[in-house]
Amino acid sequence: MAILPIYETPDPVLRQISSPVEEITPELQTLIDDMFATMYVAPGIGLAAIQVGVPKRLLVIDLQEPESDEEDAEGVKDPRVFINPEILETSDVTVPYNEGCLSVPDQYAEVLRPDRARVRWQERDGTVREEWIEGLLAVCLQHEIDHLNGILFIDHLSRLKRDMIMKKLVKARRDGGAKKAA
Ligand code: NI
């Protein structure tokens, strides 16, 4: 399994609209495995294919964020694959969640989203499923489906908050760069 580089904002790659997955091929299975490996190492709880530069409607989620000791985390992993996910309906109730994103590293902000969503998707074997999803999985799924449409969580914030995050990001990169150079 390969660890893939994750694209970070403001890279225009992240603004692409991803295309439907037409066929579940061995290459797609390899991509899914690589996406999980990449997500666990990051670490994160969700990753859309476009974040590793592949404009396909595919995302992976594992809400069991691995501990630093990977062997201990092995037993509690709950890998979920969503191919061509579609939100069919959402509840009127919105809930705030402090979101982060591997493409907006180390920045967090509260985003309001519907607390439940009826979602249709394909599993990695192609099986079509349709379910009402709630809780953190609903939040995470909506965040990841946004990625497939070129949307980042910071787009849901006020301009002021978004600008603040972008400034912090630039500063963090500059400081990180300085440390590496030292
Ligand atoms: Ni994200």
PDB file of C-alpha atoms in Angstrom, residues 68-132:
ATOM      1  CA  SER A  68      -0.339   6.652  17.941  1.00  0.00           C
ATOM      2  CA  ASP A  69       0.312   2.983  18.678  1.00  0.00           C
ATOM      3  CA  GLU A  70      -0.919   1.489  15.426  1.00  0.00           C
ATOM      4  CA  GLU A  71      -1.016  -2.116  16.643  1.00  0.00           C
ATOM      5  CA  ASP A  72      -3.432  -1.223  19.420  1.00  0.00           C
ATOM      6  CA  ALA A  73      -5.667   0.591  16.953  1.00  0.00           C
ATOM      7  CA  GLU A  74      -5.780  -2.386  14.591  1.00  0.00           C
ATOM      8  CA  GLY A  75      -8.646  -4.078  16.391  1.00  0.00           C
ATOM      9  CA  VAL A  76     -10.987  -1.072  16.437  1.00  0.00           C
ATOM     10  CA  LYS A  77     -10.737   0.071  12.809  1.00  0.00           C
ATOM     11  CA  ASP A  78     -14.047   0.520  11.024  1.00  0.00           C
ATOM     12  CA  PRO A  79     -13.221   1.250   7.379  1.00  0.00           C
ATOM     13  CA  ARG A  80     -16.149   2.527   5.286  1.00  0.00           C
ATOM     14  CA  VAL A  81     -16.058   3.054   1.510  1.00  0.00           C
ATOM     15  CA  PHE A  82     -18.539   5.286  -0.314  1.00  0.00           C
ATOM     16  CA  ILE A  83     -18.528   5.137  -4.108  1.00  0.00           C
ATOM     17  CA  ASN A  84     -20.732   7.617  -6.013  1.00  0.00           C
ATOM     18  CA  PRO A  85     -22.390   8.837  -2.788  1.00  0.00           C
ATOM     19  CA  GLU A  86     -25.475  10.996  -3.182  1.00  0.00           C
ATOM     20  CA  ILE A  87     -27.404  12.894  -0.551  1.00  0.00           C
ATOM     21  CA  LEU A  88     -31.093  12.292  -1.290  1.00  0.00           C
ATOM     22  CA  GLU A  89     -32.606  14.121   1.655  1.00  0.00           C
ATOM     23  CA  THR A  90     -31.511  15.867   4.840  1.00  0.00           C
ATOM     24  CA  SER A  91     -33.227  16.688   8.118  1.00  0.00           C
ATOM     25  CA  ASP A  92     -34.160  20.288   8.963  1.00  0.00           C
ATOM     26  CA  VAL A  93     -32.226  20.113  12.201  1.00  0.00           C
ATOM     27  CA  THR A  94     -28.665  21.391  11.971  1.00  0.00           C
ATOM     28  CA  VAL A  95     -25.877  20.691  14.417  1.00  0.00           C
ATOM     29  CA  PRO A  96     -22.520  22.424  14.872  1.00  0.00           C
ATOM     30  CA  TYR A  97     -19.351  20.389  14.683  1.00  0.00           C
ATOM     31  CA  ASN A  98     -15.780  21.564  15.003  1.00  0.00           C
ATOM     32  CA  GLU A  99     -14.467  20.418  11.619  1.00  0.00           C
ATOM     33  CA  GLY A 100     -10.981  19.987  10.324  1.00  0.00           C
ATOM     34  CA  CYS A 101      -9.614  18.752   6.999  1.00  0.00           C
ATOM     35  CA  LEU A 102      -6.399  17.108   5.845  1.00  0.00           C
ATOM     36  CA  SER A 103      -6.381  19.626   2.973  1.00  0.00           C
ATOM     37  CA  VAL A 104      -6.584  22.543   5.443  1.00  0.00           C
ATOM     38  CA  PRO A 105      -3.997  21.189   7.904  1.00  0.00           C
ATOM     39  CA  ASP A 106      -4.311  21.921  11.628  1.00  0.00           C
ATOM     40  CA  GLN A 107      -7.165  24.410  11.208  1.00  0.00           C
ATOM     41  CA  TYR A 108     -10.549  23.845  12.836  1.00  0.00           C
ATOM     42  CA  ALA A 109     -13.828  25.722  12.808  1.00  0.00           C
ATOM     43  CA  GLU A 110     -17.424  25.105  13.689  1.00  0.00           C
ATOM     44  CA  VAL A 111     -19.663  24.256  10.715  1.00  0.00           C
ATOM     45  CA  LEU A 112     -23.440  23.799  10.829  1.00  0.00           C
ATOM     46  CA  ARG A 113     -24.842  20.860   8.889  1.00  0.00           C
ATOM     47  CA  PRO A 114     -28.052  18.814   8.910  1.00  0.00           C
ATOM     48  CA  ASP A 115     -27.803  16.184  11.642  1.00  0.00           C
ATOM     49  CA  ARG A 116     -29.204  13.400   9.441  1.00  0.00           C
ATOM     50  CA  ALA A 117     -28.943  12.605   5.755  1.00  0.00           C
ATOM     51  CA  ARG A 118     -30.447   9.924   3.554  1.00  0.00           C
ATOM     52  CA  VAL A 119     -27.575   8.732   1.406  1.00  0.00           C
ATOM     53  CA  ARG A 120     -27.273   6.358  -1.537  1.00  0.00           C
ATOM     54  CA  TRP A 121     -23.865   4.925  -2.409  1.00  0.00           C
ATOM     55  CA  GLN A 122     -22.033   1.867  -3.613  1.00  0.00           C
ATOM     56  CA  GLU A 123     -19.849  -0.305  -1.418  1.00  0.00           C
ATOM     57  CA  ARG A 124     -16.419  -1.320  -2.663  1.00  0.00           C
ATOM     58  CA  ASP A 125     -17.917  -4.531  -4.132  1.00  0.00           C
ATOM     59  CA  GLY A 126     -20.451  -2.446  -6.067  1.00  0.00           C
ATOM     60  CA  THR A 127     -23.475  -3.174  -3.834  1.00  0.00           C
ATOM     61  CA  VAL A 128     -25.881  -0.233  -3.834  1.00  0.00           C
ATOM     62  CA  ARG A 129     -27.052   0.911  -0.409  1.00  0.00           C
ATOM     63  CA  GLU A 130     -29.429   3.577   0.790  1.00  0.00           C
ATOM     64  CA  GLU A 131     -29.709   4.619   4.442  1.00  0.00           C
ATOM     65  CA  TRP A 132     -30.466   7.462   6.809  1.00  0.00           C
TER      66      TRP A 132
END
